[in-house]
PDB file of C-alpha atoms in Angstrom:
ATOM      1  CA  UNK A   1      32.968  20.924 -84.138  1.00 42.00           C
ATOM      2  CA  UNK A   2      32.451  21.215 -80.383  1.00 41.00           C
ATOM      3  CA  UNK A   3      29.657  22.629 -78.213  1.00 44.00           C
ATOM      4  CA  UNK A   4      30.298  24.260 -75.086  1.00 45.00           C
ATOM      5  CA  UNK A   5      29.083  22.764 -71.677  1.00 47.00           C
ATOM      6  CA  UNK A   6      29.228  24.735 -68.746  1.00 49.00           C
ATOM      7  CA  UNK A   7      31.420  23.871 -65.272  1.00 50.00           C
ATOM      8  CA  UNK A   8      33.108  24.370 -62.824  1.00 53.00           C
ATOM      9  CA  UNK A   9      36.082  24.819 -64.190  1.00 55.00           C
ATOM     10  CA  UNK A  10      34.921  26.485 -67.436  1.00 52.00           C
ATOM     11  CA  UNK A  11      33.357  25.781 -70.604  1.00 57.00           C
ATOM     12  CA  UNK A  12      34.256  22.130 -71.370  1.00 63.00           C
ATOM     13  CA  UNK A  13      33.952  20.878 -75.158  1.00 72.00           C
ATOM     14  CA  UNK A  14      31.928  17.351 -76.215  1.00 75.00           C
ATOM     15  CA  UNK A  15      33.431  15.644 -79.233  1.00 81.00           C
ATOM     16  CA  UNK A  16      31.231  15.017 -81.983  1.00 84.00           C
ATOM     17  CA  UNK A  17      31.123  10.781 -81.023  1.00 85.00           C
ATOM     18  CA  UNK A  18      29.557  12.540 -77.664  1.00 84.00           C
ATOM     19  CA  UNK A  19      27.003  14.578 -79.531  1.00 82.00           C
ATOM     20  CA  UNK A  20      26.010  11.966 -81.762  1.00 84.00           C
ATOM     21  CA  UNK A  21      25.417   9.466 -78.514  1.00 86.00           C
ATOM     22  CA  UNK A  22      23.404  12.497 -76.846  1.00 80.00           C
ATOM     23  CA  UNK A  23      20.992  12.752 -79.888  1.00 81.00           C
ATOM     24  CA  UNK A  24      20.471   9.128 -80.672  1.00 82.00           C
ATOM     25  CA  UNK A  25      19.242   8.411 -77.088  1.00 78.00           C
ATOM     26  CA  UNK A  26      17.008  11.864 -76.684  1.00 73.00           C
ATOM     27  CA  UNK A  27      15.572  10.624 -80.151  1.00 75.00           C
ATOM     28  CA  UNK A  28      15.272   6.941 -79.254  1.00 72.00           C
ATOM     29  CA  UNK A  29      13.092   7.546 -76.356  1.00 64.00           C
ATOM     30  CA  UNK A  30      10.920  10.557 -78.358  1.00 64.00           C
ATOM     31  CA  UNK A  31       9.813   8.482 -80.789  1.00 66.00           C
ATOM     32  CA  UNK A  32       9.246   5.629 -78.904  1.00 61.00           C
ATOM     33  CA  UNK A  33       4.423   6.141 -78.423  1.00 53.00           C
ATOM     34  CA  UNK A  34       4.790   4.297 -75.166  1.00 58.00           C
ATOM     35  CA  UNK A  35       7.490   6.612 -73.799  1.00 57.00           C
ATOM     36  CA  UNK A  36       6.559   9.777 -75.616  1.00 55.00           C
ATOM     37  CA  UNK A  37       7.582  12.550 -73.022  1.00 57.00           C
ATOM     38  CA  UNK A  38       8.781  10.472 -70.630  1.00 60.00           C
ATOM     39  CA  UNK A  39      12.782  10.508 -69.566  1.00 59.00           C
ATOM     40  CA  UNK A  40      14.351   7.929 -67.350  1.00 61.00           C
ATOM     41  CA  UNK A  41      16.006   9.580 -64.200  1.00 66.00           C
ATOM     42  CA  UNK A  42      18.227   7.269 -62.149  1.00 62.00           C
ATOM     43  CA  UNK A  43      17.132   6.471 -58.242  1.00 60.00           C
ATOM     44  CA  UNK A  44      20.024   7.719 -57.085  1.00 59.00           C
ATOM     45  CA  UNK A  45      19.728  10.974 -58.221  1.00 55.00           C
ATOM     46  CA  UNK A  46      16.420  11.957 -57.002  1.00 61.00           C
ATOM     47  CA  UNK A  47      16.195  14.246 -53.659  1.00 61.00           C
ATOM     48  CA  UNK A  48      14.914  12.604 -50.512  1.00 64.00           C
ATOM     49  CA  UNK A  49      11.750  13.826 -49.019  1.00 66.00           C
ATOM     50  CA  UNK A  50      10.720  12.374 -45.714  1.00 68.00           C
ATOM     51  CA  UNK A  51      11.695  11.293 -42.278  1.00 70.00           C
ATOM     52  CA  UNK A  52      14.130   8.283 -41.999  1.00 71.00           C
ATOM     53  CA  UNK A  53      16.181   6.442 -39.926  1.00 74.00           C
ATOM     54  CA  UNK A  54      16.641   8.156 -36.265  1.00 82.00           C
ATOM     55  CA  UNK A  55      14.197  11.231 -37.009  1.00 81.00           C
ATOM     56  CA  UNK A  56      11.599   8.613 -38.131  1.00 82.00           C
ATOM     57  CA  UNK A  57      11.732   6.817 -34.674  1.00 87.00           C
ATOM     58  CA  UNK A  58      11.626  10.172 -32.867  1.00 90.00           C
ATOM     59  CA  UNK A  59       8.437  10.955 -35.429  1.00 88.00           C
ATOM     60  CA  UNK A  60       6.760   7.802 -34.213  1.00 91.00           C
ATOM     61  CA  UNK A  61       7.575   8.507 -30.663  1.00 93.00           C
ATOM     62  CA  UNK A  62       5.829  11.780 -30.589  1.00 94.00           C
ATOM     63  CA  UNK A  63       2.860  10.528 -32.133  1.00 95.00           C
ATOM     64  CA  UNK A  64       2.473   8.024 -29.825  1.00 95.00           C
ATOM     65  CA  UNK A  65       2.988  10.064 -27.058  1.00 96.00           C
ATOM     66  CA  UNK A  66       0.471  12.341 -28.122  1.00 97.00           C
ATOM     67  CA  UNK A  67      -2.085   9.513 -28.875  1.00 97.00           C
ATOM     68  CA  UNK A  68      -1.291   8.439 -25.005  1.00 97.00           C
ATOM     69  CA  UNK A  69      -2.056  12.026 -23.570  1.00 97.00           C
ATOM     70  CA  UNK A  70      -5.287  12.263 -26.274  1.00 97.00           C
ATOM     71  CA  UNK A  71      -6.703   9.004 -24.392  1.00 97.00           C
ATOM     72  CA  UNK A  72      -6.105  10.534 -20.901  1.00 96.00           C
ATOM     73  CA  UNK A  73      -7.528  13.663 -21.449  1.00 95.00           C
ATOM     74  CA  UNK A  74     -10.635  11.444 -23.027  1.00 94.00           C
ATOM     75  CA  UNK A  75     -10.854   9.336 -19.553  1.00 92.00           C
ATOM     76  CA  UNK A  76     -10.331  12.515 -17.040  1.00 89.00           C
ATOM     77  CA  UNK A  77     -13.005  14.480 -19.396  1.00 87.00           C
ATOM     78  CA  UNK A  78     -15.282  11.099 -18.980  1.00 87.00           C
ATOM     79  CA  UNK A  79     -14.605  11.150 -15.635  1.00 82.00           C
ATOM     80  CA  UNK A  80     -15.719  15.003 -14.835  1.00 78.00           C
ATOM     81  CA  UNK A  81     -18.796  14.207 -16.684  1.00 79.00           C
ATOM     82  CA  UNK A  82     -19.482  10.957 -15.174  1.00 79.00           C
ATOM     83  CA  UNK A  83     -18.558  11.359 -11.598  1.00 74.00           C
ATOM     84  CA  UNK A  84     -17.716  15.268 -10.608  1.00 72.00           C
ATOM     85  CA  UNK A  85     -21.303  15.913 -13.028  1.00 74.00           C
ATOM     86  CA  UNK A  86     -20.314  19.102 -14.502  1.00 74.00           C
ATOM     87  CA  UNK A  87     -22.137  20.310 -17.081  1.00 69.00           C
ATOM     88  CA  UNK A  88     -22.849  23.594 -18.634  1.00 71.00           C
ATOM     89  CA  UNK A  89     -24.949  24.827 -15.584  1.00 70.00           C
ATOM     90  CA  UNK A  90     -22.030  23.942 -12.970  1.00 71.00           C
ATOM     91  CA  UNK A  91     -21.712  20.943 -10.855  1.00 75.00           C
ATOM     92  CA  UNK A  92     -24.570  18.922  -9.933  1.00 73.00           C
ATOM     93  CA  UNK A  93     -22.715  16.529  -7.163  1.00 73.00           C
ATOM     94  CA  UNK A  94     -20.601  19.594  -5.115  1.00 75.00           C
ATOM     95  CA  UNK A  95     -20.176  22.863  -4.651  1.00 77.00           C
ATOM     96  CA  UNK A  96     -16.769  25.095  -3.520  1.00 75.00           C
ATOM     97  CA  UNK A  97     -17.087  28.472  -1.245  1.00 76.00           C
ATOM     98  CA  UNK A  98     -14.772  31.028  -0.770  1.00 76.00           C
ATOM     99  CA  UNK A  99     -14.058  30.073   3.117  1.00 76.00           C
ATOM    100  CA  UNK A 100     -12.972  26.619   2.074  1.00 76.00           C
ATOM    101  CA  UNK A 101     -16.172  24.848   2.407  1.00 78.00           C
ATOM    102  CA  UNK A 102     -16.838  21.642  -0.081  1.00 78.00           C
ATOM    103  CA  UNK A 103     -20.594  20.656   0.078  1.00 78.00           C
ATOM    104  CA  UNK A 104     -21.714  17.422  -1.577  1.00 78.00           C
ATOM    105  CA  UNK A 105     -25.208  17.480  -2.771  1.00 75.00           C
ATOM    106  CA  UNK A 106     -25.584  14.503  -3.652  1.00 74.00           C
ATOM    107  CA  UNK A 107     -24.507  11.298  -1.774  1.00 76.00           C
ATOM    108  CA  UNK A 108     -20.671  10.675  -2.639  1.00 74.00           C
ATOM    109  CA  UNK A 109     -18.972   6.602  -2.680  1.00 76.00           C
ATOM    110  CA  UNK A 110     -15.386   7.189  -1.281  1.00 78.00           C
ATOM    111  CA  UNK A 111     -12.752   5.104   0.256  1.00 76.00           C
ATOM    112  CA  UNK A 112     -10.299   7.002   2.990  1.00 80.00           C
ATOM    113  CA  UNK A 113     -11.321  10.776   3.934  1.00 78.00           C
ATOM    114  CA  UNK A 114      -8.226  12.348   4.629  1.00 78.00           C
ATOM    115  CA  UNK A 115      -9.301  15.706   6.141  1.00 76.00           C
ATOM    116  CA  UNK A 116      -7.154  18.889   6.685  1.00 74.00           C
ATOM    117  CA  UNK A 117      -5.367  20.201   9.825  1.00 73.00           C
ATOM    118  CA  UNK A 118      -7.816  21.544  12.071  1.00 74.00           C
ATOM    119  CA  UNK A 119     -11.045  20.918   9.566  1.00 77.00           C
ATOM    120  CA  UNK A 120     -14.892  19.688  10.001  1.00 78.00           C
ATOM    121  CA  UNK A 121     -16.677  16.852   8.711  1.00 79.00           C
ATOM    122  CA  UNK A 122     -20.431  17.531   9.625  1.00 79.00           C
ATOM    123  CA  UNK A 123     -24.022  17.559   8.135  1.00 79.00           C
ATOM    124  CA  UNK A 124     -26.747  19.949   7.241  1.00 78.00           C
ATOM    125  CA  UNK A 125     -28.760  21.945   9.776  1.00 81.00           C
ATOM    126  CA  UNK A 126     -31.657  20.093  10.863  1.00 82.00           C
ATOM    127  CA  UNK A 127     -30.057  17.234   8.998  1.00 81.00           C
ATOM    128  CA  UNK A 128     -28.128  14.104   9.678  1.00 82.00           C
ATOM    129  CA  UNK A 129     -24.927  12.803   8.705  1.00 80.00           C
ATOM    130  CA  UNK A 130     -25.135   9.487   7.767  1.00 82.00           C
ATOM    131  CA  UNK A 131     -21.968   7.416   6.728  1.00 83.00           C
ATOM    132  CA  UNK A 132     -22.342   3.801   5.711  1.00 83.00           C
ATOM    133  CA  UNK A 133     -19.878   1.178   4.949  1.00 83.00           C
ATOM    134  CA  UNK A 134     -20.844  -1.548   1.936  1.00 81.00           C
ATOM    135  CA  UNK A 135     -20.298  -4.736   4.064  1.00 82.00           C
ATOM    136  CA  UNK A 136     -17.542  -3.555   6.435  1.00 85.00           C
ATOM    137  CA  UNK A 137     -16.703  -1.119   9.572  1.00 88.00           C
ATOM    138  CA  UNK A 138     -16.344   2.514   9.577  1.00 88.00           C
ATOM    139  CA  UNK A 139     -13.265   3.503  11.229  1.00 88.00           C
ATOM    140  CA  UNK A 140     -12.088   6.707  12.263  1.00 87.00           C
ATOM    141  CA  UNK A 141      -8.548   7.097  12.662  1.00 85.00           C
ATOM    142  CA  UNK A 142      -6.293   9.664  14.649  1.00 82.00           C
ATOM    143  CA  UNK A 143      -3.144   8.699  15.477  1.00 80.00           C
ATOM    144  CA  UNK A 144      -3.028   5.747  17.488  1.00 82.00           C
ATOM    145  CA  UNK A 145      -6.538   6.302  18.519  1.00 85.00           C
ATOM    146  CA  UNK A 146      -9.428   4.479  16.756  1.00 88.00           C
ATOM    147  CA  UNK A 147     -13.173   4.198  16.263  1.00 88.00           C
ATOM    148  CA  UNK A 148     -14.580   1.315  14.107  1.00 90.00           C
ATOM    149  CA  UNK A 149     -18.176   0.964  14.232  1.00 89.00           C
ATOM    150  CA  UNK A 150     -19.376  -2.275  12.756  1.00 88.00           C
ATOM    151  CA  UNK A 151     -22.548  -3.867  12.883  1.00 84.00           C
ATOM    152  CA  UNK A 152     -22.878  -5.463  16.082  1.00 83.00           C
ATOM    153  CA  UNK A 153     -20.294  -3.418  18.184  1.00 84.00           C
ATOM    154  CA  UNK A 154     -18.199  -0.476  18.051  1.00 85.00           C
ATOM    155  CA  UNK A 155     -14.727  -0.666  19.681  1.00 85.00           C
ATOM    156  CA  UNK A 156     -12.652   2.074  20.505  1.00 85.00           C
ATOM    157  CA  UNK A 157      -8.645   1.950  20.963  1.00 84.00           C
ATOM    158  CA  UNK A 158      -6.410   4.243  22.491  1.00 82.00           C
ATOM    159  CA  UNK A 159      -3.369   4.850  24.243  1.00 77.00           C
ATOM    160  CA  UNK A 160      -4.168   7.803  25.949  1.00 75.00           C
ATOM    161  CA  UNK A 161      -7.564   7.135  26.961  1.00 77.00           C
ATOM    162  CA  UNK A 162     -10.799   7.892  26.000  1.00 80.00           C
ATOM    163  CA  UNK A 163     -13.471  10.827  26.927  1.00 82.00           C
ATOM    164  CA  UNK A 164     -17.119  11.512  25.938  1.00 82.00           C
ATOM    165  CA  UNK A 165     -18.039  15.230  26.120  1.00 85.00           C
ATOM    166  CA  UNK A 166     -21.194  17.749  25.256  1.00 85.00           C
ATOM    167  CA  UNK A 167     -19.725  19.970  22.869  1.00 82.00           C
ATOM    168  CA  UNK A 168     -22.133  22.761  23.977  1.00 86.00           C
ATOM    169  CA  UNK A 169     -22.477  22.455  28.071  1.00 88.00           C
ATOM    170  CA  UNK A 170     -18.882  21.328  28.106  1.00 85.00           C
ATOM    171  CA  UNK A 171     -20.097  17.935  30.438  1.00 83.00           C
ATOM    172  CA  UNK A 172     -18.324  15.311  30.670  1.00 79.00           C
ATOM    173  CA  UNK A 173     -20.457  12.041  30.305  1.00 76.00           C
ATOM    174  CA  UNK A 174     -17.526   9.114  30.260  1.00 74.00           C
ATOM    175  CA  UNK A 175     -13.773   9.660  31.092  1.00 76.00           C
ATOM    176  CA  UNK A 176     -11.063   7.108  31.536  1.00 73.00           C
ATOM    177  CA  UNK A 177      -9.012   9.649  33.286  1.00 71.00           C
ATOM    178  CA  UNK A 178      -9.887   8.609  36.874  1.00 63.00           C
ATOM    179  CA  UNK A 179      -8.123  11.244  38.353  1.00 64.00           C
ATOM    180  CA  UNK A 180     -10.200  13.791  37.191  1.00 66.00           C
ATOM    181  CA  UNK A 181     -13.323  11.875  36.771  1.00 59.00           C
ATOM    182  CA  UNK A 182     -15.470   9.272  38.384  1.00 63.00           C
ATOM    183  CA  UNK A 183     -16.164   6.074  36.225  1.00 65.00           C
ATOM    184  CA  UNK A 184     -20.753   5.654  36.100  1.00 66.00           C
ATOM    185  CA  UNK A 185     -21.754   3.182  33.841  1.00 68.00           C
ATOM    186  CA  UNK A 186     -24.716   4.321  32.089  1.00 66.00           C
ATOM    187  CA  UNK A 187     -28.466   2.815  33.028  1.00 70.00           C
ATOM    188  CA  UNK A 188     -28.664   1.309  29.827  1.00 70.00           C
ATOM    189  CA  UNK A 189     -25.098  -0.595  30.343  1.00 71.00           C
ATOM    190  CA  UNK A 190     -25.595  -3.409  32.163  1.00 75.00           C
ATOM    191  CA  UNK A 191     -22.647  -5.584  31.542  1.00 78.00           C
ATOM    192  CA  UNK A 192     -19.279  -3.955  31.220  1.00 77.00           C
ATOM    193  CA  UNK A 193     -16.589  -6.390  29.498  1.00 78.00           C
ATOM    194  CA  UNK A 194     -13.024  -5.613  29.345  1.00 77.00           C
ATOM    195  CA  UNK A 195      -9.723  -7.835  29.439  1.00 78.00           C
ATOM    196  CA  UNK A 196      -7.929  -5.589  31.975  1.00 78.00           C
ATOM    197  CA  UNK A 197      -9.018  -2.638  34.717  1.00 76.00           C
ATOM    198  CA  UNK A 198      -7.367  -0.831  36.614  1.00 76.00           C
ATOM    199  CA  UNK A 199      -8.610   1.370  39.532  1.00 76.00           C
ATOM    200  CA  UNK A 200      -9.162   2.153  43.213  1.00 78.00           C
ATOM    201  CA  UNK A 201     -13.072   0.740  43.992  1.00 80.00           C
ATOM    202  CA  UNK A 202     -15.389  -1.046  42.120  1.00 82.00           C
ATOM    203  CA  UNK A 203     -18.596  -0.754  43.587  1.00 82.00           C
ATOM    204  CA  UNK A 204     -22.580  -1.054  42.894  1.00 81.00           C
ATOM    205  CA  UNK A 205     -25.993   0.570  43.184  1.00 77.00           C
ATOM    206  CA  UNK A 206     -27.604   0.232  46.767  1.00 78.00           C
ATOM    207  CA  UNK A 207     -30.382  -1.625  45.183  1.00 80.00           C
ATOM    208  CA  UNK A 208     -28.307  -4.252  42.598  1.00 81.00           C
ATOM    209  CA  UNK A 209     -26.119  -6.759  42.862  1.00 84.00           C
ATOM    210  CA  UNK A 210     -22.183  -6.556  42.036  1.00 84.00           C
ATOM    211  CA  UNK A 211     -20.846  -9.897  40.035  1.00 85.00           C
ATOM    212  CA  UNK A 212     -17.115 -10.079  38.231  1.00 84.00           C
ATOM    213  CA  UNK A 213     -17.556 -13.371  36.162  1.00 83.00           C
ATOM    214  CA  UNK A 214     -14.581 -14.421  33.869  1.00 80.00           C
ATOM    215  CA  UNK A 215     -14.752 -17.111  31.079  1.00 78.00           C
ATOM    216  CA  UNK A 216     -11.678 -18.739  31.954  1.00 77.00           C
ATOM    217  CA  UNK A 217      -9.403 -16.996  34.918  1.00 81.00           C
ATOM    218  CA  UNK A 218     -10.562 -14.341  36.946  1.00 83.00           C
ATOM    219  CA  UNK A 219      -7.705 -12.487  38.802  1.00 84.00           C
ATOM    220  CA  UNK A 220      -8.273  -9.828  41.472  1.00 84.00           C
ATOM    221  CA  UNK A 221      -5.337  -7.960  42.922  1.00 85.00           C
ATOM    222  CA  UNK A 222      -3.766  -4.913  44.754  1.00 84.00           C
ATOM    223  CA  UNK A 223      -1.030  -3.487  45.374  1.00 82.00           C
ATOM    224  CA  UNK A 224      -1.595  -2.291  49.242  1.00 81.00           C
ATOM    225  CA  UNK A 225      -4.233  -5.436  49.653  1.00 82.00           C
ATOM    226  CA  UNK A 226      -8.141  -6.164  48.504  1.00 84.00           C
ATOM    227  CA  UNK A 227     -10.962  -5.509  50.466  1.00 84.00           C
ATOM    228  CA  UNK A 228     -14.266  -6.942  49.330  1.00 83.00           C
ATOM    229  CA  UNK A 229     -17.471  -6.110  51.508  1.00 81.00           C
ATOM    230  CA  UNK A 230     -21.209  -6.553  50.985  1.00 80.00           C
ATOM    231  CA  UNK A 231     -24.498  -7.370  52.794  1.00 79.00           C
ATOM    232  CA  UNK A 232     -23.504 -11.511  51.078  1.00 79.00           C
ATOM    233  CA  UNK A 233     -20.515 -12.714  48.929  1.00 79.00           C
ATOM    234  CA  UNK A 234     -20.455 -15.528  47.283  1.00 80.00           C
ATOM    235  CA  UNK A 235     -17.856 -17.000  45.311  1.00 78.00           C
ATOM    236  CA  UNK A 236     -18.919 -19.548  42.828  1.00 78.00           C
ATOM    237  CA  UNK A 237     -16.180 -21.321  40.216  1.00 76.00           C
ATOM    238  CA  UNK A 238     -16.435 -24.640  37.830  1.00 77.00           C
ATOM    239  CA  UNK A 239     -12.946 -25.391  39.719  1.00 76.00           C
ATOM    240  CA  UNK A 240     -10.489 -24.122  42.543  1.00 78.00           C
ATOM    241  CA  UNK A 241     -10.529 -20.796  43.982  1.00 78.00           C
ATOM    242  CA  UNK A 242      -7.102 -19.524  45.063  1.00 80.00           C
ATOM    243  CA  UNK A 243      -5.855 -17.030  47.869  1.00 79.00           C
ATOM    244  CA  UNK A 244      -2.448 -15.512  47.861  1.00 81.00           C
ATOM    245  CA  UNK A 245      -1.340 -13.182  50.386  1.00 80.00           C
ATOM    246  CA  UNK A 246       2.637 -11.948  51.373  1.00 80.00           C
ATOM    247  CA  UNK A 247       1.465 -12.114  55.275  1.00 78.00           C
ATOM    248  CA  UNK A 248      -1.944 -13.432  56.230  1.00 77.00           C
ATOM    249  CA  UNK A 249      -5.537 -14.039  54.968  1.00 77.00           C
ATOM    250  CA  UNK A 250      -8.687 -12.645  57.044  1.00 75.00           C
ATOM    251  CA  UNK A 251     -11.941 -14.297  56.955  1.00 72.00           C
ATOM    252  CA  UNK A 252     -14.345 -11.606  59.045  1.00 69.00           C
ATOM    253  CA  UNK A 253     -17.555 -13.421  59.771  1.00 63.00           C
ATOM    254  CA  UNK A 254     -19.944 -16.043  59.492  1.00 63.00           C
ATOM    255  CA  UNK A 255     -18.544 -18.344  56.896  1.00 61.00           C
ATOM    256  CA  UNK A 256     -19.411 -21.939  55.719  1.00 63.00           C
ATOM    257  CA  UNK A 257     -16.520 -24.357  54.943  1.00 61.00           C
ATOM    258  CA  UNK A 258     -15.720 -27.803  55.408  1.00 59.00           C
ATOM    259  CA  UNK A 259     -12.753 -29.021  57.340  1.00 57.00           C
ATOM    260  CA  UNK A 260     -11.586 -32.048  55.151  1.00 60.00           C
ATOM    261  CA  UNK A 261     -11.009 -29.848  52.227  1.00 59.00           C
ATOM    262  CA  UNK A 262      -8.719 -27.105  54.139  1.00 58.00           C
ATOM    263  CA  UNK A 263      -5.232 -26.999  52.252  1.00 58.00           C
ATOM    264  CA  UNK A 264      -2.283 -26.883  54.281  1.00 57.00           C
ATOM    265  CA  UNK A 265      -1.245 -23.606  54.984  1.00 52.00           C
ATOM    266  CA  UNK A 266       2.240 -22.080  53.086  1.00 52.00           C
ATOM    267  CA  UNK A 267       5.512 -21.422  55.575  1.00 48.00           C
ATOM    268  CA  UNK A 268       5.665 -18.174  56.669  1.00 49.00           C
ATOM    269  CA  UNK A 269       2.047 -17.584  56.416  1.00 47.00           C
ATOM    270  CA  UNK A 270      -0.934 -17.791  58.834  1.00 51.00           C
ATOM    271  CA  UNK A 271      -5.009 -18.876  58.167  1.00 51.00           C
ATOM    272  CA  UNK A 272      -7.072 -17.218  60.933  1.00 52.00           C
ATOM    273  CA  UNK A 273     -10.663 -17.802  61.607  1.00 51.00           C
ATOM    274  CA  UNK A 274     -13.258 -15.628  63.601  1.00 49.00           C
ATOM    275  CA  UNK A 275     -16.174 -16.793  65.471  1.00 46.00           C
ATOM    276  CA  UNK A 276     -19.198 -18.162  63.818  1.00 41.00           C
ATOM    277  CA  UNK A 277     -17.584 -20.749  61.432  1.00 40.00           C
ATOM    278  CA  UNK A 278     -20.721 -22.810  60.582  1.00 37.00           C
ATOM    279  CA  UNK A 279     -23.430 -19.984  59.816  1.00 35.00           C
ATOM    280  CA  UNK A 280     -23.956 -19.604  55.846  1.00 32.00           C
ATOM    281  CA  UNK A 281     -24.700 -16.299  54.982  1.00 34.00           C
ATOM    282  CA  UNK A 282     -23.470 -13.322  56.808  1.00 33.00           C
ATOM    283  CA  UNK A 283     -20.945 -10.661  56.260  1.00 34.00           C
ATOM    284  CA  UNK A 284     -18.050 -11.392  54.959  1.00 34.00           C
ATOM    285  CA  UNK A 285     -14.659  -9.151  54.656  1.00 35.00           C
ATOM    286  CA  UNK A 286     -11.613 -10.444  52.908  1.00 35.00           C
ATOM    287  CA  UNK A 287      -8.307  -9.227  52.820  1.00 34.00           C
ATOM    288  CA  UNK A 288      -5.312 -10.510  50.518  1.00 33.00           C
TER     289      UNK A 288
END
């Protein structure tokens, strides 16, 4: 006889050499102690749980990304904690106002201060503002125009020039702007050293004396001619002193020289000497 097996297609019929197979093997393995309940099921035919291939390399991708943005968070949380101080009462190290005003409260380590168009760095009332650099020069930077302030000078560059000012009286103190302005040294300055000046009159207190001293090379000239005048000049050099002129040198007064050592006079220019050549000290006017 045949049994009926469901398909498809229909009911399909098992011969009885089927049937027998069928029963020997479901009997084999029943009364077998070791494998009692137990029914082989082929690899193959099991379902697939998991993720493989292309969705398991995505998988590990996101969790590795995630691990990444886990540690950040950790070192910007340690960071808050460690640096900013903010804790459950606020922040110890700063504090933010409504008109844009950040207040440190504690002394802050930073690098470059980049400040905002038109803002204020400044101290506490009463209070100073001190700024220190570990082993090297403050510099404050605008432009092309700089302050460093290191520790045994303070230079300032500029293109445009430089001008010291009271920021409550308005008074100018120090301007390079000689138009407007009339260079004083300050009592305190006694020697002024610079590579290159340029103005109309250098002159000196009634009561002190006036010396330009160069290491090397001094050089003195201008454009319509120099005039030098005092009470005594001297000139005093480790080698040769030199006199250029276009037309003619003037030597006004009582001056010292010796004869043997005169150079010989350019063409087309004239040496002229006034009366009085073999005083020492008088006055003496000089024009180049």
């Amino acid at each position: 006889m045949a049994s009926e097996q469901e398909s498809s297609n229909g009911p399909v019929k098992k011969s009885m050499r089927e049937k027998a197979i069928d029963r020997r093997t479901a009997n084999k393995e029943h009364n077998s102690n070791f494998k009692a309940g137990y029914v082989p099921i082929e690899e193959e035919r099991l379902h697939k749980t998991g993720l493989r291939g292309r969705k398991g390399n995505i998988a590990v991708c996101v969790i590795v990304l995630l691990f990444l943005l886990a540690l950040i968070n950790l070192i910007i949380t340690l960071v808050i904690w460690t640096v900013i101080r903010i804790g459950p009462s606020g922040c110890d190290s700063m504090e933010f106002h409504e008109s844009g005003l950040l207040r440190f409260k504690q002394k802050a380590d930073m690098g470059v201060v980049h400040p905002l168009h038109k803002s204020t760095v400044g101290g506490r009332k009463d209070q100073d503002l001190v700024i220190t650099g570990n082993n090297n020069p403050v510099v404050f930077q605008q432009g092309n125009t700089k302050l460093s302030v290191e520790k045994d000078k303070t230079s300032i560059t500029s293109d445009l020039g430089v001008s010291f000012t009271d920021p409550r009286t308005q008074t100018t103190f120090f301007s390079t702007d000689f138009d407007n302005h009339e260079f004083h040294l300050p009592k305190q300055v006694k020697v002024l050293n610079v590579k290159k000046a340029s103005t109309e009159r250098i002159t000196s207190n009634a009561s002190s004396d006036l010396t330009i001293k160069g290491d090397g090379k001094a050089i003195i000239r201008g454009n319509e001619g120099v005039f030098i005048m005092g009470k005594t000049v001297e000139f005093r050099m480790g080698g040769d002193i030199e006199l250029k002129a276009e037309n003619n040198i003037i030597l006004n007064g009582s001056v010292m020289f010796s004869p043997s050592r005169i150079p010989n006079t350019s063409l087309g220019s004239e040496l002229y000497f006034d009366e009085g050549l073999e005083s020492c000290r008088s006055t003496v006017q000089t024009l180049i």
